[in-house]
Amino acid sequence: MSRPRIDASHDPALRSWVEEAQGDAQFPIQNLPYGIFSPPGEPARAGVAIGERILDLRAAAAAGLLPQDAAPALRGDSLNALFALEPAVRAALRLSLSRLLSDEAGAPALRPGLHRAEACALHLPMRIGDYTDFYTGIHHAENVGRLFRPDRPLLANYKHLPIGYHGRASSVRASGEPVRRPHGQWLAVDAAAPQFGPSRRLDYELELGVWIGRGNRLGEPVPLAEAHAHIAGLCLLNDWSARDLQSWEYQPLGPFLGKSFLTTVSPWVVSAEALAPFAIAAPARPAGDPALLPYLDDPGDRALGGYAIELQVALRTARMRRDGARAQTLARTAASRMYWTVAQMIAHHTSNGCNLQPGDLLGSGTVSGPGEDECGSLLERSRGGLQPLRLDNGESRSFLEDGDELCLTATAQAPGWVSIGFGECRGLVVEAHDLA
Amino acid sequence: MSRPRIDASHDPALRSWVEEAQGDAQFPIQNLPYGIFSPPGEPARAGVAIGERILDLRAAAAAGLLPQDAAPALRGDSLNALFALEPAVRAALRLSLSRLLSDEAGAPALRPGLHRAEACALHLPMRIGDYTDFYTGIHHAENVGRLFRPDRPLLANYKHLPIGYHGRASSVRASGEPVRRPHGQWLAVDAAAPQFGPSRRLDYELELGVWIGRGNRLGEPVPLAEAHAHIAGLCLLNDWSARDLQSWEYQPLGPFLGKSFLTTVSPWVVSAEALAPFAIAAPARPAGDPALLPYLDDPGDRALGGYAIELQVALRTARMRRDGARAQTLARTAASRMYWTVAQMIAHHTSNGCNLQPGDLLGSGTVSGPGEDECGSLLERSRGGLQPLRLDNGESRSFLEDGDELCLTATAQAPGWVSIGFGECRGLVVEAHDLA
């Protein structure tokens, strides 16, 4: 098994000497997610989040505090080199950070490199080579498919392979990037010809992102049993979607401009090592589902194929901000709703010889549950715009309006272990540019 | 107009002092395509093709022979920086090369940097950020659409926007890369469940590739009238396709593993400057076709929207090689068969704010003509495999077999100007890996 093991860094009794790293913090010492950040007025560098602080990894490595074989990978302004390291080196780096941040003796040497997170800028953690978006959220596929094919929501291939498509890498941005409403072409109901203008059906998609660590060579598939060794870690991903553009353009070659104006990710990479205690059985395939082809089936992995991660999405409208009201949670769902595991996504993606590279990004596809409060997109929640969602303050939404701010969050939790958070994946919708 | 102008470098009377750069050469002095090459045993660097030789641009720049403002962009092992230069700098570099390679006085200084092309290795010319494949070959779209929808081959959106999809950048390779037959999942006719194994319907697609030079910022569309300023140049592109994988996987999100095992490009970038004399009127939209939306319409550009480029594809089977027989031309077609121009592709791609970056690659989609000898893929020529193509030596092909070598070539030609070639885009099909 290539999955990282539980080690001393996961000990629930561990405490950090760093202030505010306890309690229900997103980033307790059991998490230690990696990211790229800039202290005020300084250039970008690698860091690790601990409580409300960020530890400068470049400085710590330069001071000789971290394992020598990891240090060269901590010098750049992306995490690609770090996550291309051998699993053993990554595990040793994590253990070293865990000790330094829990042992008071480490404090004097580390304190100069500790920055207040709220004062720092967070950036994309990786230089992304390719971005692939999957479609593993079976309830999403059913909810959306039902809008178009009430009698046959899932297509025949869905339960045989993890459907996916190539996405646009250049427009992936870190949390906080404004969501400029895109222009595009769409066909109004009953119209004879399409029109061009700002999208009227702007939507979000709640997804889990997967950062690829080590790659594979062109022509050499990654077997399912080795897939976990290629996972750097996870993040949150909002696959912003212009439904009107999408429905007009997507036949026969798939989504294009309805997606490529922006994709937002949470900036912290919650590492595969950190997630070790949250491995759970892959969801059982419902009775009657087709048998898996051997390259997608590994009884050994099936026992630990999923992640115990709760996901949620919250909306704060312009009026809520004006009224000083808190954001309203629109949906809660879980990674266990994915029909295909991350390992299956990787094995399938490379099964034709396609090469993954360090820094590649995979999206899970929208993760929805069966209930109305588990919809990972407004398209599902409003039934294609026909049943607007009534908000607690009396507003309603079929799709997103300018001034709406979305925030995705997630927590990995399992009995007996300290829960770890993903940070935020946030985006504020701003009005379309005036192109006239 | 942002299109490069015809200047002294296009003078049909120009001759180079370099041997074998005359006559029907692919690379006369009027061409000067850029590429990345390695002399025997040496690292990769930028070069320009002249006849049967390659001039080392890094050496020429280091010797102070080239314009100073272009020199820093000639030091790396990709052309991204070169093509991100301002159009005026690129034009000056070309004029400088044209003078140095035509004036005998330049010979003594340049000769040490001239390499025999056949001894050098050619590489991908750009570090590719994103690769997008369009579908502008209307005869291809009709031929393929007819296989699935005899009564309605073109979908309703086809004539309103240039259909495209995101492709896989990591598996784009330069000419000569072996084409390893991919494994994948497909559904046999009348089968109840799919199987997994080597593709049985491996195909080629004859395309024109477009290299992006200068990019645009996220959120800032490129207007049609400025689109030409973003074109670095053109190449040939073979979008190898596993039709059995593709037809099983592509609904609802488009092509994925049926394409991502390999895409081959010709290694020379025939620059936008070199193509200036070959600008032709965009094909007239047939009577009855819908009006263009304003963002895709520019009467000024329509007069010069296309390229006078002839394309051809040749097949040499293992038996032909054994018999010492030459390759057989399978199809000849022309870039004028594209329903959408390159400028329209760029304007549409960025119309939602999507950012292009230097080194991005666009494919035209398969360029076919209406005739049987103008098919850019075997899928069309064999009518979905039902009517195998009979080769001159008695062999037949529905799809590609192991040992088949495909070679795409192209020539830009126009009355009164010296024709320029694109070099080769070549690939030999090799048997699938044994994954057992």
Coordinates of C-alpha atoms in Angstrom, one line a residue, chain A residues 129-130 132 134-135 155-157 160-161 163-171 173 177 182-183 185 193-196 218-219 221 245 248-257 260-262 293 295-296 348-349 351-352 354-357 360 433 435, chain B residues 129-130 132 134-135 155-157 160-161 163-171 173 177 182-183 185 193-196 218-219 221 245 248-257 260-262 293 295-296 348-349 351-352 354-357 360 433 435:
Chain A
G129 CA 0.8 22.0 -15.4
D130 CA -2.6 20.5 -16.3
T132 CA -8.4 17.9 -14.9
F134 CA -13.7 14.7 -12.8
Y135 CA -17.4 14.1 -12.3
L155 CA -25.4 7.9 -18.8
A156 CA -24.4 4.3 -19.5
N157 CA -20.7 4.9 -18.9
H160 CA -17.8 2.0 -15.4
L161 CA -15.2 4.7 -15.4
I163 CA -15.8 10.6 -16.2
G164 CA -13.5 13.5 -16.5
Y165 CA -12.3 16.3 -18.8
H166 CA -9.4 18.6 -19.3
G167 CA -9.9 22.0 -17.6
R168 CA -8.1 25.3 -18.0
A169 CA -5.0 25.6 -15.9
S170 CA -4.1 29.3 -16.6
S171 CA -7.2 30.6 -14.9
R173 CA -6.4 31.2 -8.8
E177 CA -9.6 36.3 -6.4
P182 CA -18.0 36.5 -17.7
H183 CA -19.3 37.5 -21.0
Q185 CA -22.7 33.4 -25.9
A193 CA -30.2 32.8 -32.5
P194 CA -27.8 33.2 -29.6
Q195 CA -26.8 36.5 -28.0
F196 CA -23.6 37.7 -26.4
L218 CA 4.4 9.2 -20.7
G219 CA 3.2 5.7 -21.6
P221 CA 0.2 4.0 -16.3
L245 CA -22.6 29.6 -21.8
W248 CA -25.0 26.3 -25.5
E249 CA -21.4 25.4 -26.1
Y250 CA -20.8 22.0 -24.6
Q251 CA -22.0 19.7 -27.4
P252 CA -20.2 17.8 -28.7
L253 CA -16.8 18.5 -27.1
G254 CA -17.6 19.4 -23.5
P255 CA -17.4 22.4 -21.2
F256 CA -15.1 25.2 -22.3
L257 CA -15.8 28.9 -21.8
S260 CA -12.4 28.7 -18.0
F261 CA -13.0 32.2 -16.8
L262 CA -11.9 31.2 -13.2
L293 CA -12.8 -3.7 -14.4
Y295 CA -7.6 -1.8 -13.5
L296 CA -10.1 0.1 -11.3
H348 CA -8.0 5.8 -14.8
H349 CA -6.3 9.1 -15.9
S351 CA -4.5 4.1 -17.9
N352 CA -3.9 5.3 -21.5
C354 CA -1.1 10.0 -20.0
N355 CA 1.6 11.5 -17.8
L356 CA 0.8 13.4 -14.6
Q357 CA 3.3 15.9 -13.4
D360 CA -1.1 18.9 -11.7
H433 CA -16.5 44.4 -17.4
L435 CA -16.8 45.8 -23.1
Chain B
G129 CA 0.9 26.2 -20.5
D130 CA -2.4 25.1 -21.8
T132 CA -6.9 23.9 -26.5
F134 CA -10.9 23.6 -31.7
Y135 CA -13.2 22.0 -34.2
L155 CA -25.1 20.8 -34.2
A156 CA -27.0 24.0 -33.8
N157 CA -24.1 25.9 -32.2
H160 CA -22.4 30.6 -34.2
L161 CA -19.1 30.0 -32.3
I163 CA -16.4 25.0 -30.8
G164 CA -13.3 24.0 -28.7
Y165 CA -12.3 22.1 -25.7
H166 CA -9.3 21.9 -23.3
G167 CA -6.7 19.3 -24.3
R168 CA -3.9 17.7 -22.4
A169 CA -0.7 19.8 -22.4
S170 CA 1.6 17.3 -20.7
S171 CA 1.5 14.7 -23.5
R173 CA 5.5 16.0 -28.0
E177 CA 7.9 10.6 -30.7
P182 CA -3.0 3.2 -25.6
H183 CA -5.0 0.9 -23.4
Q185 CA -12.1 1.1 -21.9
A193 CA -20.4 -4.1 -20.5
P194 CA -17.2 -2.4 -21.6
Q195 CA -13.8 -4.1 -21.7
F196 CA -10.3 -2.8 -21.1
L218 CA -7.3 37.2 -16.8
G219 CA -10.6 39.0 -17.2
P221 CA -10.7 39.6 -23.5
L245 CA -12.1 5.0 -26.1
W248 CA -17.4 5.4 -24.9
E249 CA -16.1 8.1 -22.6
Y250 CA -17.0 11.4 -24.2
Q251 CA -20.6 11.9 -23.0
P252 CA -21.3 14.3 -21.3
L253 CA -18.0 16.1 -20.8
G254 CA -16.1 15.6 -24.0
P255 CA -12.9 13.8 -25.2
F256 CA -10.4 12.8 -22.5
L257 CA -8.3 9.6 -22.6
S260 CA -4.5 12.5 -24.0
F261 CA -2.1 9.7 -24.6
L262 CA -0.2 11.8 -27.2
L293 CA -22.2 38.2 -33.5
Y295 CA -17.3 40.0 -31.2
L296 CA -16.6 37.5 -33.9
H348 CA -13.7 33.6 -28.7
H349 CA -11.3 31.8 -26.4
S351 CA -14.2 36.4 -24.7
N352 CA -15.1 35.2 -21.2
C354 CA -9.8 33.4 -20.0
N355 CA -6.1 34.3 -20.1
L356 CA -3.8 33.0 -22.8
Q357 CA -0.1 32.8 -22.0
D360 CA -0.1 28.1 -25.2
H433 CA 2.7 -2.1 -23.6
L435 CA 0.5 -4.4 -18.7

